[in-house]
JSON list of C-alpha atoms in Angstrom, two decimals:
[
{"chain": "A", "resi": 20, "resn": "MET", "atom": "CA", "xyz": [20.71, 72.64, -83.65]},
{"chain": "A", "resi": 21, "resn": "ALA", "atom": "CA", "xyz": [17.93, 70.70, -81.93]},
{"chain": "A", "resi": 22, "resn": "SER", "atom": "CA", "xyz": [16.80, 67.46, -83.49]},
{"chain": "A", "resi": 23, "resn": "THR", "atom": "CA", "xyz": [13.39, 67.32, -85.09]},
{"chain": "A", "resi": 24, "resn": "VAL", "atom": "CA", "xyz": [10.35, 66.27, -83.12]},
{"chain": "A", "resi": 25, "resn": "ALA", "atom": "CA", "xyz": [9.63, 62.64, -83.91]},
{"chain": "A", "resi": 26, "resn": "ALA", "atom": "CA", "xyz": [6.76, 60.24, -83.37]},
{"chain": "A", "resi": 27, "resn": "VAL", "atom": "CA", "xyz": [7.34, 57.92, -80.41]},
{"chain": "A", "resi": 28, "resn": "PRO", "atom": "CA", "xyz": [5.51, 54.58, -80.47]},
{"chain": "A", "resi": 29, "resn": "THR", "atom": "CA", "xyz": [2.83, 54.36, -77.81]},
{"chain": "A", "resi": 30, "resn": "LEU", "atom": "CA", "xyz": [4.41, 51.30, -76.19]},
{"chain": "A", "resi": 31, "resn": "TYR", "atom": "CA", "xyz": [7.57, 53.25, -75.39]},
{"chain": "A", "resi": 32, "resn": "ALA", "atom": "CA", "xyz": [5.71, 56.39, -74.32]},
{"chain": "A", "resi": 33, "resn": "CYS", "atom": "CA", "xyz": [3.57, 54.42, -71.85]},
{"chain": "A", "resi": 34, "resn": "PHE", "atom": "CA", "xyz": [6.43, 52.28, -70.57]},
{"chain": "A", "resi": 35, "resn": "PHE", "atom": "CA", "xyz": [8.76, 55.22, -69.97]},
{"chain": "A", "resi": 36, "resn": "ALA", "atom": "CA", "xyz": [6.09, 57.53, -68.53]},
{"chain": "A", "resi": 37, "resn": "TYR", "atom": "CA", "xyz": [4.30, 55.05, -66.25]},
{"chain": "A", "resi": 38, "resn": "ALA", "atom": "CA", "xyz": [5.90, 51.62, -65.73]},
{"chain": "A", "resi": 39, "resn": "ASP", "atom": "CA", "xyz": [9.53, 52.71, -65.52]},
{"chain": "A", "resi": 40, "resn": "PRO", "atom": "CA", "xyz": [8.92, 55.36, -62.82]},
{"chain": "A", "resi": 41, "resn": "LEU", "atom": "CA", "xyz": [6.92, 52.89, -60.70]},
{"chain": "A", "resi": 42, "resn": "ILE", "atom": "CA", "xyz": [9.64, 50.26, -60.96]},
{"chain": "A", "resi": 43, "resn": "ALA", "atom": "CA", "xyz": [12.26, 52.84, -60.01]},
{"chain": "A", "resi": 44, "resn": "LEU", "atom": "CA", "xyz": [10.16, 54.03, -57.06]},
{"chain": "A", "resi": 45, "resn": "TYR", "atom": "CA", "xyz": [10.04, 50.45, -55.77]},
{"chain": "A", "resi": 46, "resn": "GLY", "atom": "CA", "xyz": [13.83, 50.36, -56.05]},
{"chain": "A", "resi": 47, "resn": "ALA", "atom": "CA", "xyz": [14.05, 53.58, -54.05]},
{"chain": "A", "resi": 48, "resn": "TYR", "atom": "CA", "xyz": [11.73, 52.11, -51.41]},
{"chain": "A", "resi": 49, "resn": "LEU", "atom": "CA", "xyz": [13.92, 49.00, -51.08]},
{"chain": "A", "resi": 50, "resn": "ASN", "atom": "CA", "xyz": [17.13, 50.99, -50.82]},
{"chain": "A", "resi": 51, "resn": "PHE", "atom": "CA", "xyz": [15.88, 53.64, -48.38]},
{"chain": "A", "resi": 52, "resn": "LEU", "atom": "CA", "xyz": [13.37, 51.75, -46.26]},
{"chain": "A", "resi": 53, "resn": "ALA", "atom": "CA", "xyz": [13.95, 48.01, -46.69]},
{"chain": "A", "resi": 54, "resn": "PRO", "atom": "CA", "xyz": [17.63, 47.34, -47.44]},
{"chain": "A", "resi": 55, "resn": "GLU", "atom": "CA", "xyz": [17.44, 44.03, -45.57]},
{"chain": "A", "resi": 56, "resn": "GLN", "atom": "CA", "xyz": [14.78, 42.89, -48.05]},
{"chain": "A", "resi": 57, "resn": "ALA", "atom": "CA", "xyz": [16.91, 44.07, -50.98]},
{"chain": "A", "resi": 58, "resn": "VAL", "atom": "CA", "xyz": [19.88, 42.01, -49.77]},
{"chain": "A", "resi": 59, "resn": "ALA", "atom": "CA", "xyz": [17.80, 38.96, -48.90]},
{"chain": "A", "resi": 60, "resn": "SER", "atom": "CA", "xyz": [16.09, 38.91, -52.29]},
{"chain": "A", "resi": 61, "resn": "MET", "atom": "CA", "xyz": [19.28, 38.83, -54.36]},
{"chain": "A", "resi": 62, "resn": "ALA", "atom": "CA", "xyz": [21.87, 37.46, -51.96]},
{"chain": "A", "resi": 63, "resn": "PRO", "atom": "CA", "xyz": [20.05, 35.18, -49.51]},
{"chain": "A", "resi": 64, "resn": "GLN", "atom": "CA", "xyz": [23.34, 33.89, -48.10]},
{"chain": "A", "resi": 65, "resn": "SER", "atom": "CA", "xyz": [24.34, 37.45, -47.18]},
{"chain": "A", "resi": 66, "resn": "MET", "atom": "CA", "xyz": [23.33, 39.74, -44.36]},
{"chain": "A", "resi": 67, "resn": "TYR", "atom": "CA", "xyz": [22.60, 43.45, -44.56]},
{"chain": "A", "resi": 68, "resn": "ASP", "atom": "CA", "xyz": [25.33, 45.41, -42.78]},
{"chain": "A", "resi": 69, "resn": "PRO", "atom": "CA", "xyz": [24.04, 48.76, -41.44]},
{"chain": "A", "resi": 70, "resn": "ALA", "atom": "CA", "xyz": [27.58, 50.15, -41.86]},
{"chain": "A", "resi": 71, "resn": "THR", "atom": "CA", "xyz": [26.94, 50.08, -45.63]},
{"chain": "A", "resi": 72, "resn": "VAL", "atom": "CA", "xyz": [23.75, 52.14, -45.45]},
{"chain": "A", "resi": 73, "resn": "PHE", "atom": "CA", "xyz": [25.42, 54.93, -47.43]},
{"chain": "A", "resi": 74, "resn": "LEU", "atom": "CA", "xyz": [25.59, 52.62, -50.46]},
{"chain": "A", "resi": 75, "resn": "PHE", "atom": "CA", "xyz": [21.88, 51.89, -50.21]},
{"chain": "A", "resi": 76, "resn": "HIS", "atom": "CA", "xyz": [21.06, 55.58, -49.90]},
{"chain": "A", "resi": 77, "resn": "GLN", "atom": "CA", "xyz": [23.18, 56.35, -52.97]},
{"chain": "A", "resi": 78, "resn": "ALA", "atom": "CA", "xyz": [21.35, 53.64, -54.91]},
{"chain": "A", "resi": 79, "resn": "GLY", "atom": "CA", "xyz": [18.02, 54.92, -53.57]},
{"chain": "A", "resi": 80, "resn": "GLY", "atom": "CA", "xyz": [18.87, 58.43, -54.72]},
{"chain": "A", "resi": 81, "resn": "LEU", "atom": "CA", "xyz": [19.67, 57.14, -58.18]},
{"chain": "A", "resi": 82, "resn": "ALA", "atom": "CA", "xyz": [16.38, 55.23, -58.24]},
{"chain": "A", "resi": 83, "resn": "LEU", "atom": "CA", "xyz": [14.48, 58.42, -57.29]},
{"chain": "A", "resi": 84, "resn": "ALA", "atom": "CA", "xyz": [16.26, 60.35, -60.04]},
{"chain": "A", "resi": 85, "resn": "VAL", "atom": "CA", "xyz": [15.36, 57.63, -62.55]},
{"chain": "A", "resi": 86, "resn": "ALA", "atom": "CA", "xyz": [11.73, 57.73, -61.42]},
{"chain": "A", "resi": 87, "resn": "VAL", "atom": "CA", "xyz": [11.49, 61.51, -61.76]},
{"chain": "A", "resi": 88, "resn": "MET", "atom": "CA", "xyz": [13.30, 61.68, -65.10]},
{"chain": "A", "resi": 89, "resn": "SER", "atom": "CA", "xyz": [11.33, 58.76, -66.52]},
{"chain": "A", "resi": 90, "resn": "ALA", "atom": "CA", "xyz": [8.06, 60.29, -65.44]},
{"chain": "A", "resi": 91, "resn": "LEU", "atom": "CA", "xyz": [8.76, 63.85, -66.57]},
{"chain": "A", "resi": 92, "resn": "VAL", "atom": "CA", "xyz": [10.80, 63.69, -69.79]},
{"chain": "A", "resi": 93, "resn": "PRO", "atom": "CA", "xyz": [8.01, 62.04, -71.81]},
{"chain": "A", "resi": 94, "resn": "ARG", "atom": "CA", "xyz": [5.63, 64.73, -70.55]},
{"chain": "A", "resi": 95, "resn": "VAL", "atom": "CA", "xyz": [7.80, 67.78, -71.20]},
{"chain": "A", "resi": 96, "resn": "SER", "atom": "CA", "xyz": [9.76, 66.91, -74.32]},
{"chain": "A", "resi": 97, "resn": "GLU", "atom": "CA", "xyz": [8.80, 65.68, -77.75]},
{"chain": "A", "resi": 98, "resn": "ASP", "atom": "CA", "xyz": [12.41, 65.83, -78.90]},
{"chain": "A", "resi": 99, "resn": "LEU", "atom": "CA", "xyz": [13.48, 62.31, -79.82]},
{"chain": "A", "resi": 100, "resn": "ALA", "atom": "CA", "xyz": [17.14, 63.16, -79.17]},
{"chain": "A", "resi": 101, "resn": "VAL", "atom": "CA", "xyz": [16.33, 64.10, -75.56]},
{"chain": "A", "resi": 102, "resn": "TRP", "atom": "CA", "xyz": [14.43, 60.84, -75.05]},
{"chain": "A", "resi": 103, "resn": "LYS", "atom": "CA", "xyz": [17.26, 58.80, -76.58]},
{"chain": "A", "resi": 104, "resn": "VAL", "atom": "CA", "xyz": [19.96, 60.50, -74.48]},
{"chain": "A", "resi": 105, "resn": "LEU", "atom": "CA", "xyz": [17.97, 59.81, -71.32]},
{"chain": "A", "resi": 106, "resn": "GLN", "atom": "CA", "xyz": [17.28, 56.19, -72.23]},
{"chain": "A", "resi": 107, "resn": "PHE", "atom": "CA", "xyz": [20.90, 55.58, -73.28]},
{"chain": "A", "resi": 108, "resn": "SER", "atom": "CA", "xyz": [22.04, 57.00, -69.93]},
{"chain": "A", "resi": 109, "resn": "LEU", "atom": "CA", "xyz": [19.61, 54.77, -68.06]},
{"chain": "A", "resi": 110, "resn": "LEU", "atom": "CA", "xyz": [20.81, 51.84, -70.18]},
{"chain": "A", "resi": 111, "resn": "LEU", "atom": "CA", "xyz": [24.23, 52.34, -68.59]},
{"chain": "A", "resi": 112, "resn": "SER", "atom": "CA", "xyz": [22.61, 52.13, -65.15]},
{"chain": "A", "resi": 113, "resn": "ASP", "atom": "CA", "xyz": [20.76, 48.98, -66.24]},
{"chain": "A", "resi": 114, "resn": "ALA", "atom": "CA", "xyz": [24.08, 47.43, -67.29]},
{"chain": "A", "resi": 115, "resn": "GLY", "atom": "CA", "xyz": [25.36, 48.08, -63.79]},
{"chain": "A", "resi": 116, "resn": "GLY", "atom": "CA", "xyz": [22.23, 46.53, -62.32]},
{"chain": "A", "resi": 117, "resn": "LEU", "atom": "CA", "xyz": [22.53, 43.45, -64.52]},
{"chain": "A", "resi": 118, "resn": "SER", "atom": "CA", "xyz": [26.17, 43.04, -63.53]},
{"chain": "A", "resi": 119, "resn": "GLY", "atom": "CA", "xyz": [25.05, 43.26, -59.90]},
{"chain": "A", "resi": 120, "resn": "VAL", "atom": "CA", "xyz": [22.55, 40.46, -60.47]},
{"chain": "A", "resi": 121, "resn": "TYR", "atom": "CA", "xyz": [25.21, 38.36, -62.18]},
{"chain": "A", "resi": 122, "resn": "PHE", "atom": "CA", "xyz": [27.81, 38.86, -59.45]},
{"chain": "A", "resi": 123, "resn": "ALA", "atom": "CA", "xyz": [25.28, 38.21, -56.68]},
{"chain": "A", "resi": 124, "resn": "LEU", "atom": "CA", "xyz": [24.44, 34.88, -58.29]},
{"chain": "A", "resi": 125, "resn": "GLU", "atom": "CA", "xyz": [28.07, 34.06, -59.13]},
{"chain": "A", "resi": 126, "resn": "ARG", "atom": "CA", "xyz": [29.38, 34.90, -55.65]},
{"chain": "A", "resi": 127, "resn": "GLN", "atom": "CA", "xyz": [26.87, 32.55, -54.09]},
{"chain": "A", "resi": 128, "resn": "GLY", "atom": "CA", "xyz": [27.34, 29.74, -56.60]},
{"chain": "A", "resi": 129, "resn": "ARG", "atom": "CA", "xyz": [23.85, 30.15, -58.07]},
{"chain": "A", "resi": 130, "resn": "LEU", "atom": "CA", "xyz": [24.54, 30.84, -61.76]},
{"chain": "A", "resi": 131, "resn": "GLU", "atom": "CA", "xyz": [22.70, 27.72, -62.91]},
{"chain": "A", "resi": 132, "resn": "PRO", "atom": "CA", "xyz": [19.03, 28.55, -63.57]},
{"chain": "A", "resi": 133, "resn": "ARG", "atom": "CA", "xyz": [17.87, 25.51, -61.57]},
{"chain": "A", "resi": 134, "resn": "LEU", "atom": "CA", "xyz": [19.38, 27.16, -58.48]},
{"chain": "A", "resi": 135, "resn": "TRP", "atom": "CA", "xyz": [17.58, 30.48, -58.93]},
{"chain": "A", "resi": 136, "resn": "SER", "atom": "CA", "xyz": [14.97, 31.56, -56.43]},
{"chain": "A", "resi": 137, "resn": "ALA", "atom": "CA", "xyz": [11.73, 33.27, -57.40]},
{"chain": "A", "resi": 138, "resn": "ASP", "atom": "CA", "xyz": [13.38, 36.59, -56.41]},
{"chain": "A", "resi": 139, "resn": "ASP", "atom": "CA", "xyz": [16.36, 35.86, -58.67]},
{"chain": "A", "resi": 140, "resn": "ARG", "atom": "CA", "xyz": [14.03, 35.23, -61.59]},
{"chain": "A", "resi": 141, "resn": "ALA", "atom": "CA", "xyz": [11.92, 38.30, -60.85]},
{"chain": "A", "resi": 142, "resn": "VAL", "atom": "CA", "xyz": [14.79, 40.74, -60.35]},
{"chain": "A", "resi": 143, "resn": "GLY", "atom": "CA", "xyz": [16.92, 39.36, -63.18]},
{"chain": "A", "resi": 144, "resn": "GLY", "atom": "CA", "xyz": [13.95, 39.05, -65.51]},
{"chain": "A", "resi": 145, "resn": "LEU", "atom": "CA", "xyz": [12.77, 42.57, -64.80]},
{"chain": "A", "resi": 146, "resn": "TYR", "atom": "CA", "xyz": [16.24, 44.00, -65.39]},
{"chain": "A", "resi": 147, "resn": "LEU", "atom": "CA", "xyz": [16.51, 42.07, -68.66]},
{"chain": "A", "resi": 148, "resn": "PHE", "atom": "CA", "xyz": [13.08, 43.26, -69.80]},
{"chain": "A", "resi": 149, "resn": "ILE", "atom": "CA", "xyz": [13.74, 46.92, -68.94]},
{"chain": "A", "resi": 150, "resn": "THR", "atom": "CA", "xyz": [17.15, 46.77, -70.59]},
{"chain": "A", "resi": 151, "resn": "ALA", "atom": "CA", "xyz": [15.68, 45.19, -73.73]},
{"chain": "A", "resi": 152, "resn": "VAL", "atom": "CA", "xyz": [12.98, 47.88, -73.97]},
{"chain": "A", "resi": 153, "resn": "ARG", "atom": "CA", "xyz": [15.54, 50.68, -73.53]},
{"chain": "A", "resi": 154, "resn": "LEU", "atom": "CA", "xyz": [17.95, 49.15, -76.03]},
{"chain": "A", "resi": 155, "resn": "ALA", "atom": "CA", "xyz": [15.18, 48.65, -78.59]},
{"chain": "A", "resi": 156, "resn": "PHE", "atom": "CA", "xyz": [14.13, 52.29, -78.16]},
{"chain": "A", "resi": 157, "resn": "VAL", "atom": "CA", "xyz": [17.67, 53.62, -78.51]},
{"chain": "A", "resi": 158, "resn": "LEU", "atom": "CA", "xyz": [18.13, 51.50, -81.65]},
{"chain": "A", "resi": 159, "resn": "GLY", "atom": "CA", "xyz": [14.83, 52.80, -83.08]},
{"chain": "A", "resi": 160, "resn": "VAL", "atom": "CA", "xyz": [13.00, 49.48, -83.12]},
{"chain": "A", "resi": 161, "resn": "GLY", "atom": "CA", "xyz": [9.28, 49.98, -83.80]},
{"chain": "A", "resi": 162, "resn": "PHE", "atom": "CA", "xyz": [9.42, 53.53, -85.11]},
{"chain": "A", "resi": 163, "resn": "GLY", "atom": "CA", "xyz": [7.46, 54.49, -88.20]},
{"chain": "A", "resi": 164, "resn": "GLY", "atom": "CA", "xyz": [4.36, 52.33, -87.72]},
{"chain": "A", "resi": 165, "resn": "ALA", "atom": "CA", "xyz": [0.80, 52.86, -86.54]},
{"chain": "A", "resi": 166, "resn": "GLY", "atom": "CA", "xyz": [-0.10, 53.47, -82.91]},
{"chain": "A", "resi": 167, "resn": "GLU", "atom": "CA", "xyz": [2.34, 56.30, -82.33]},
{"chain": "A", "resi": 168, "resn": "VAL", "atom": "CA", "xyz": [2.14, 59.36, -80.13]},
{"chain": "A", "resi": 169, "resn": "ARG", "atom": "CA", "xyz": [2.63, 62.40, -82.34]},
{"chain": "A", "resi": 170, "resn": "ARG", "atom": "CA", "xyz": [3.27, 66.05, -81.62]},
{"chain": "A", "resi": 171, "resn": "GLY", "atom": "CA", "xyz": [0.21, 67.53, -79.95]},
{"chain": "A", "resi": 172, "resn": "ASP", "atom": "CA", "xyz": [-1.29, 64.10, -79.16]},
{"chain": "A", "resi": 173, "resn": "LYS", "atom": "CA", "xyz": [-2.03, 64.10, -75.42]},
{"chain": "A", "resi": 174, "resn": "ARG", "atom": "CA", "xyz": [-2.30, 60.30, -75.04]},
{"chain": "A", "resi": 175, "resn": "ARG", "atom": "CA", "xyz": [0.97, 60.22, -73.10]}
]
């Protein structure tokens, strides 16, 4: 039996429908068209190896899928269970991304915050923020208050 349609706070609806897809599209751009920039931003002591392009294309494909799902699910479904399954699944991907940030820093001896570059702070901070928003949504933080998108409300 399908779960009931629930009110989704506007913050989540906007983040998942607009910000998340744009962030994911940037990730796809980096992986497909600028892998050297992707490597240099998180592992400045490393060099992009064209022999590993297949890994970047796989990551780029995942980023495109995230962008499409994030953009479309909030527009086509008002079923809270569908939203939560999607966001929980993307939370798993975020965990992989955060581990990648950690291991990039660890491998290059840059775990101390004073050694972080602006790119380290930006990438790591963005991953932490996205992960926190997804986790809060999955846990139901912020539901039940004012400023929600309700069934039939086209503000999404």
